[in-house]
CSV table of C-alpha atoms in Angstrom, one decimal:
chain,number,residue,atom,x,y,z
A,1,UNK,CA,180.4,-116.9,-152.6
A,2,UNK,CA,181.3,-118.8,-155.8
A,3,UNK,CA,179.6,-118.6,-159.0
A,4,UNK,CA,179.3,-122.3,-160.6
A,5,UNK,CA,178.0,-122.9,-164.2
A,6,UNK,CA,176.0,-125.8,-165.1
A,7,UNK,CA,176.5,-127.9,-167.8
A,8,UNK,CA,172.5,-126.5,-169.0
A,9,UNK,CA,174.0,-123.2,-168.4
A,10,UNK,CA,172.5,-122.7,-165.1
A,11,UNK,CA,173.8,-120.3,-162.8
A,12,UNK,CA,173.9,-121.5,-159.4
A,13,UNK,CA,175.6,-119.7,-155.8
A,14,UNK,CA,177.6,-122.0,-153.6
A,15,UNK,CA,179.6,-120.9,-150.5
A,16,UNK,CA,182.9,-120.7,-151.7
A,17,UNK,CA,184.2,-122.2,-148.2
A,18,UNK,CA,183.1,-125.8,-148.5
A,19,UNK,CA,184.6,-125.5,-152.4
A,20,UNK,CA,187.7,-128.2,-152.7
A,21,UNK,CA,191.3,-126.8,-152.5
A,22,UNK,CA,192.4,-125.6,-155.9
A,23,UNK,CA,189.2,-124.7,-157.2
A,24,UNK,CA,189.8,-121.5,-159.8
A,25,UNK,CA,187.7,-120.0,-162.6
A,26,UNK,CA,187.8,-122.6,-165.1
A,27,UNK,CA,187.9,-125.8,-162.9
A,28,UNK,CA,185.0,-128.6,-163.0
A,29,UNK,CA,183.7,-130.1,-159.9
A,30,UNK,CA,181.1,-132.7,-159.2
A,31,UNK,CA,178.3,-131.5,-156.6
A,32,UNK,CA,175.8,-134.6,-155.6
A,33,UNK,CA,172.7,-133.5,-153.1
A,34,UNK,CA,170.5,-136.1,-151.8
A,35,UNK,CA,167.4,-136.2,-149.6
A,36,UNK,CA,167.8,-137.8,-145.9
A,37,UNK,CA,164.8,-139.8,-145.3
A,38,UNK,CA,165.9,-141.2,-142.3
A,39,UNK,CA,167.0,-137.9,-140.7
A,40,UNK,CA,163.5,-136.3,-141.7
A,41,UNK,CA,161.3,-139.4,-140.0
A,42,UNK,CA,164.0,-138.8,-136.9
A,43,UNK,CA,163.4,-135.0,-136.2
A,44,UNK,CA,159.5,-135.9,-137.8
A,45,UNK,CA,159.1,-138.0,-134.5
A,46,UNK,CA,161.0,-135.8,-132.5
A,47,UNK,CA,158.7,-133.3,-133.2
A,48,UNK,CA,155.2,-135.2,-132.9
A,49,UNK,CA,156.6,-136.2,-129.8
A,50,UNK,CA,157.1,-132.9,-128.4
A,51,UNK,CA,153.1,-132.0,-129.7
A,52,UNK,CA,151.9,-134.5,-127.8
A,53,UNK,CA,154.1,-133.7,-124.7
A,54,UNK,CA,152.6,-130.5,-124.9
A,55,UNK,CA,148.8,-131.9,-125.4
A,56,UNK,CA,149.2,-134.1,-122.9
A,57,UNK,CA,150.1,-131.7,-120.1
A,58,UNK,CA,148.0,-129.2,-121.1
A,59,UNK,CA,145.2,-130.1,-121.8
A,60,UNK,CA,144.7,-132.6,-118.7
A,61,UNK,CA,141.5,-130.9,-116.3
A,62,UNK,CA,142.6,-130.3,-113.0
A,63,UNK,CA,140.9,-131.9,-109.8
A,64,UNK,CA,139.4,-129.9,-107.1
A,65,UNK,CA,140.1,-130.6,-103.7
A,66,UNK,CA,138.2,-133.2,-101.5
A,67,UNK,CA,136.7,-132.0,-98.2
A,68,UNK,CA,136.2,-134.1,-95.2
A,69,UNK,CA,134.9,-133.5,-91.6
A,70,UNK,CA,137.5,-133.9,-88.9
A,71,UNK,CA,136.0,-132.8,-86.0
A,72,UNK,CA,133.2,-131.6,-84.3
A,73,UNK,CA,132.1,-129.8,-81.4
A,74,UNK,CA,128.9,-127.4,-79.6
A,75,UNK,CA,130.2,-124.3,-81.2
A,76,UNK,CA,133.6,-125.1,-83.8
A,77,UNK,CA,134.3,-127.8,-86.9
A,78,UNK,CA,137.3,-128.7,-88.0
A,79,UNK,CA,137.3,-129.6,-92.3
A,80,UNK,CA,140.3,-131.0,-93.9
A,81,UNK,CA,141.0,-131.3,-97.7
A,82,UNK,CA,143.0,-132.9,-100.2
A,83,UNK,CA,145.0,-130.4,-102.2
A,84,UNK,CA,144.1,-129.6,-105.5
A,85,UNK,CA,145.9,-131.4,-108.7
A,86,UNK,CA,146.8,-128.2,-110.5
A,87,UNK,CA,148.9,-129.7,-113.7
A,88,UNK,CA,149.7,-126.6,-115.7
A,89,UNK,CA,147.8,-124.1,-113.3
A,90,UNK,CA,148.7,-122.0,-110.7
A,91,UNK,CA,146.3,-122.0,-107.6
A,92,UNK,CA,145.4,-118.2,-106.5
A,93,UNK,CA,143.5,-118.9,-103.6
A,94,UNK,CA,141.4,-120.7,-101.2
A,95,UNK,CA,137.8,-120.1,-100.3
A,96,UNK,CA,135.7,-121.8,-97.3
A,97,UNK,CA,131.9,-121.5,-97.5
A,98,UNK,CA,129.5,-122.3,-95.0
A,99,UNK,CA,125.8,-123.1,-96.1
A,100,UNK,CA,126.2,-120.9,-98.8
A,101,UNK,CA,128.3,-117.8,-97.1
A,102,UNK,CA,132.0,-117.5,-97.7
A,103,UNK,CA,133.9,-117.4,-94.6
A,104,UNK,CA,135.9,-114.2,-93.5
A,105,UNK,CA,138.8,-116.4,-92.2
A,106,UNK,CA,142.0,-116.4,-94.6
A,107,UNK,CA,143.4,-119.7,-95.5
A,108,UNK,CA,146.8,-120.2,-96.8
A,109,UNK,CA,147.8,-121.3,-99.9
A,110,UNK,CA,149.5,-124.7,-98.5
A,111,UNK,CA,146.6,-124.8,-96.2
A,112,UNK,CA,144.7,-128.3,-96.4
A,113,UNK,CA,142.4,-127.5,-93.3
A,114,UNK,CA,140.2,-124.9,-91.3
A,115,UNK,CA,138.5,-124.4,-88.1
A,116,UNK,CA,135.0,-123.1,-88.0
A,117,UNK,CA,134.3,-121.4,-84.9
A,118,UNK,CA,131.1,-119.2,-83.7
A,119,UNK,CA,128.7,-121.7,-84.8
A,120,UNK,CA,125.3,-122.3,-82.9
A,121,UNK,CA,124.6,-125.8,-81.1
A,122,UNK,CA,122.9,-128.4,-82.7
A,123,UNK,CA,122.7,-126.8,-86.3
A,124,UNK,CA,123.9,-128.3,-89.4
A,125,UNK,CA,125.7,-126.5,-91.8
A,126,UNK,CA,127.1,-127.6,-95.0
A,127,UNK,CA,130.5,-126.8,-96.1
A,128,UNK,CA,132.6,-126.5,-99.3
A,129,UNK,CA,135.9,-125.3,-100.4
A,130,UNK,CA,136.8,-123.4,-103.8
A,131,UNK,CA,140.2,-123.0,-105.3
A,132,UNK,CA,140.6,-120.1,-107.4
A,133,UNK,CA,143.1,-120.9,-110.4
A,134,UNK,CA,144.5,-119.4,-113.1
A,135,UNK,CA,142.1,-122.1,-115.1
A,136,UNK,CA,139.3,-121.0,-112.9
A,137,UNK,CA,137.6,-122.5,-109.9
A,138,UNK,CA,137.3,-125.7,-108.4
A,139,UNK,CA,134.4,-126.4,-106.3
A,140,UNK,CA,135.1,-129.3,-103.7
A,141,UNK,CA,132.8,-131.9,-102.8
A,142,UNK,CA,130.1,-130.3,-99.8
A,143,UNK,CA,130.0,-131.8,-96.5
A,144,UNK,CA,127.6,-131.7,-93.6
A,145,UNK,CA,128.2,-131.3,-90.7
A,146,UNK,CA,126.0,-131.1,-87.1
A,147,UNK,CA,127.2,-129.1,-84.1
A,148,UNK,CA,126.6,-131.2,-80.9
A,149,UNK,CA,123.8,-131.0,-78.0
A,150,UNK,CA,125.2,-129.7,-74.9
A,151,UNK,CA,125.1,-133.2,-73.0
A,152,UNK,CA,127.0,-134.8,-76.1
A,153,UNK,CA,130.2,-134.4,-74.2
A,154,UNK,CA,132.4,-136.7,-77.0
A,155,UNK,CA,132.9,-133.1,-78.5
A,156,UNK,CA,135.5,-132.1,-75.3
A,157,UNK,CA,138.5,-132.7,-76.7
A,158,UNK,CA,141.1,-131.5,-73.5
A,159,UNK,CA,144.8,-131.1,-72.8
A,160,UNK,CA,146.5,-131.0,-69.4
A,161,UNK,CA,148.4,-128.0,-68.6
A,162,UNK,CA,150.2,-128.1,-65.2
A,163,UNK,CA,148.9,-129.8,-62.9
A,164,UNK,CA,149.2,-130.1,-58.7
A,165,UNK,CA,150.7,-133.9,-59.3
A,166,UNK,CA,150.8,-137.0,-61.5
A,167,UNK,CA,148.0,-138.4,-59.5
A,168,UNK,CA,145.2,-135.4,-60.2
A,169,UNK,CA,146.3,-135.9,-64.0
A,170,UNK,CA,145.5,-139.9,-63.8
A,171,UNK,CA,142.2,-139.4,-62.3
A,172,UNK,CA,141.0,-136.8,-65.0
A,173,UNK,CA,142.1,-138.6,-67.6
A,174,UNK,CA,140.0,-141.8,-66.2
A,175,UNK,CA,136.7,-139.1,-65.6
A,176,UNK,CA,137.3,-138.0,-69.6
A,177,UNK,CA,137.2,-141.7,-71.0
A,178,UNK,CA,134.0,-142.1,-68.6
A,179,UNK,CA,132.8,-138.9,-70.4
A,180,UNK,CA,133.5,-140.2,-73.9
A,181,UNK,CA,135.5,-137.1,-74.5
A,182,UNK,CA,139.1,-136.9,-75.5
A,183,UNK,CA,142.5,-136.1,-74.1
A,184,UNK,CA,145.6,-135.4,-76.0
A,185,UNK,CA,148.9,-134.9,-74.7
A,186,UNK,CA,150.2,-132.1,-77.0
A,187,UNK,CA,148.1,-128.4,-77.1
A,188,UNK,CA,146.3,-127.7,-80.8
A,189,UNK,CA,143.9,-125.8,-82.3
A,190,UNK,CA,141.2,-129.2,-82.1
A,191,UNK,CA,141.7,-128.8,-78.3
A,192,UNK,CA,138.4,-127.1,-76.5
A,193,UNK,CA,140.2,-126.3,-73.5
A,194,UNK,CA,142.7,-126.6,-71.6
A,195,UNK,CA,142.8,-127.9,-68.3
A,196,UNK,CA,144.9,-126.3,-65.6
A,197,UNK,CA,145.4,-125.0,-61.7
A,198,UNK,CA,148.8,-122.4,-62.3
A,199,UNK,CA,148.0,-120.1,-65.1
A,200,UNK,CA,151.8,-120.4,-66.4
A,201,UNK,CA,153.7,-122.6,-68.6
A,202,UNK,CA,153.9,-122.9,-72.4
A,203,UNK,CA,150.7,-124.5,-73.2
A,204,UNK,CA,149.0,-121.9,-71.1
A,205,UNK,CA,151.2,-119.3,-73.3
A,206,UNK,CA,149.6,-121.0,-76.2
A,207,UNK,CA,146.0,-121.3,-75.2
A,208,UNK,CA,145.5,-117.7,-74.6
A,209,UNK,CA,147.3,-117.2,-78.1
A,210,UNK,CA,144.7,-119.0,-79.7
A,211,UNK,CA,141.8,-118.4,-77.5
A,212,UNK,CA,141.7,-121.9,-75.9
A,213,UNK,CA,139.8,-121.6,-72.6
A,214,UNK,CA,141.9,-122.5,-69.7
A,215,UNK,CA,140.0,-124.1,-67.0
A,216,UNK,CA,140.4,-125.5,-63.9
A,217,UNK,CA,139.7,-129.4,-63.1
A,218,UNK,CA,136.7,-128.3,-61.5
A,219,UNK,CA,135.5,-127.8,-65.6
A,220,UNK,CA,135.5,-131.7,-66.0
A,221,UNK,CA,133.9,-132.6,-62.3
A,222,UNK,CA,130.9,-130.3,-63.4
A,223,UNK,CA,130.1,-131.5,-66.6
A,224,UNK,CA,130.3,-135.0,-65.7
A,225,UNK,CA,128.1,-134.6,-63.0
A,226,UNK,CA,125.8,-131.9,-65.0
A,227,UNK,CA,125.6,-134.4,-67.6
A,228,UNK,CA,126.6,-131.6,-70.2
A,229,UNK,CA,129.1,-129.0,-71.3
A,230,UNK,CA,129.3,-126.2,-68.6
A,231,UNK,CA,130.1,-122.6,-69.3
A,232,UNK,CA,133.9,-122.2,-69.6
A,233,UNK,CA,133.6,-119.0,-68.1
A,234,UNK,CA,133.0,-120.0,-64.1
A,235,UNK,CA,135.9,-122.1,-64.2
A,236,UNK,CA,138.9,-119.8,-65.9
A,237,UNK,CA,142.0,-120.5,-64.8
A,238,UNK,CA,144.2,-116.5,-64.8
A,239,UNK,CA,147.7,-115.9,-65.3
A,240,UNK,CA,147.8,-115.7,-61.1
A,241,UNK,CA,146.7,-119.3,-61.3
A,242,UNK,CA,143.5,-118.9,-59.4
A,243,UNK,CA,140.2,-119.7,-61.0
């Protein structure tokens, strides 16, 4: 550190490393300071910038999820949602009520949809879903829903497992269209049974995994005749592949 004397008689410190070669006690230099408008307005909007980066993304209210109805049988519902804008929060967990009663069922974090199951026939229910945050909860829209009649058979929603031939598969799948139920080629959780005669295979592996009935073709015959949903029961198909 250098110690430079002013003309006034001002003592003033000043790091001796940016001093000019030479410089000894005695010597006379010139120091000039000057303000830098243009670098203060630069880092001035720089950092007004960064403020309102901040504002903007935190301060921005995030949107709870939007429920809908996907499907609907005598005794299950299927609700699907649209997942949550979050911005700057973290989502801690999802909630399904139904009329009023949160639902024992856990529901994943990625999860955008949930069965209902166990409900009575012809009852409506109303359903919501809640997303706990870390900026509190988010209340979706409610949706009702009504559990169908027993002779509303568009609530059948079948897949085939394996069959005795091509031609027992083509003539079911012609009874369900009369039936205004449904028929999809791959197993899911929207299926209400499955329709089989060998209790074997990989749909029927997945069916008892997630307590699809497996029934025999005599299932359809009867309702359609019946005029309503028979009880799955008198037509299980077992592993032996008898009914």
């Amino acid at each position: 550190m250098a110690i430079l004397l002013s003309p006034d008689h001002h003592l003033i410190e000043f790091p001796s490393t940016i001093l000019p070669d030479g410089v000894t006690t005695g010597s006379v230099i010139n120091v000039t300071i000057e303000r830098n408008l243009d670098e203060e307005r630069r880092r001035k909007a720089e950092f007004e910038n960064t403020q309102k980066d901040i504002l903007a993304q935190y301060t921005r209210v995030p949107v709870a999820p939007v429920l809908s109805v996907a499907h609907v049988t005598q005794t299950s519902a299927r609700v699907t949602w649209t997942p949550p804008v979050l911005y700057g929060a973290t989502l801690v967990g999802l909630d399904v009520y139904r009329s009023g009663t949160l639902q024992a069922q856990h529901v994943g974090l990625a999860a955008t949809q949930a069965k209902l199951s166990g409900l009575e026939m012809d009852h409506k229910y109303d359903v919501h879903v809640v997303a706990r945050t870390s900026a509190g909860l988010l209340k979706s829209n409610t949706v009702s829903l009504t559990t169908h009649t027993l002779d509303n058979l568009t609530g059948i929603c079948v897949s085939f497992g394996l069959l005795t031939d091509q031609a027992e598969a083509r003539s079911l799948a012609q009874l369900i269209t009369q039936m205004g139920a449904t028929c999809t080629e791959h197993l899911s959780t929207d299926n209400t049974h499955l329709v089989c005669v060998y209790g074997r295979g990989p749909k029927w592996e997945k069916a008892k995994e997630w307590n699809i009935p497996c029934v025999s073709p005599e299932f359809l015959k009867a309702c359609s005749s019946n005029g309503r949903v028979m009880p799955s029961h008198s037509f299980y198909v077992e592993a032996s592949g008898d009914k």
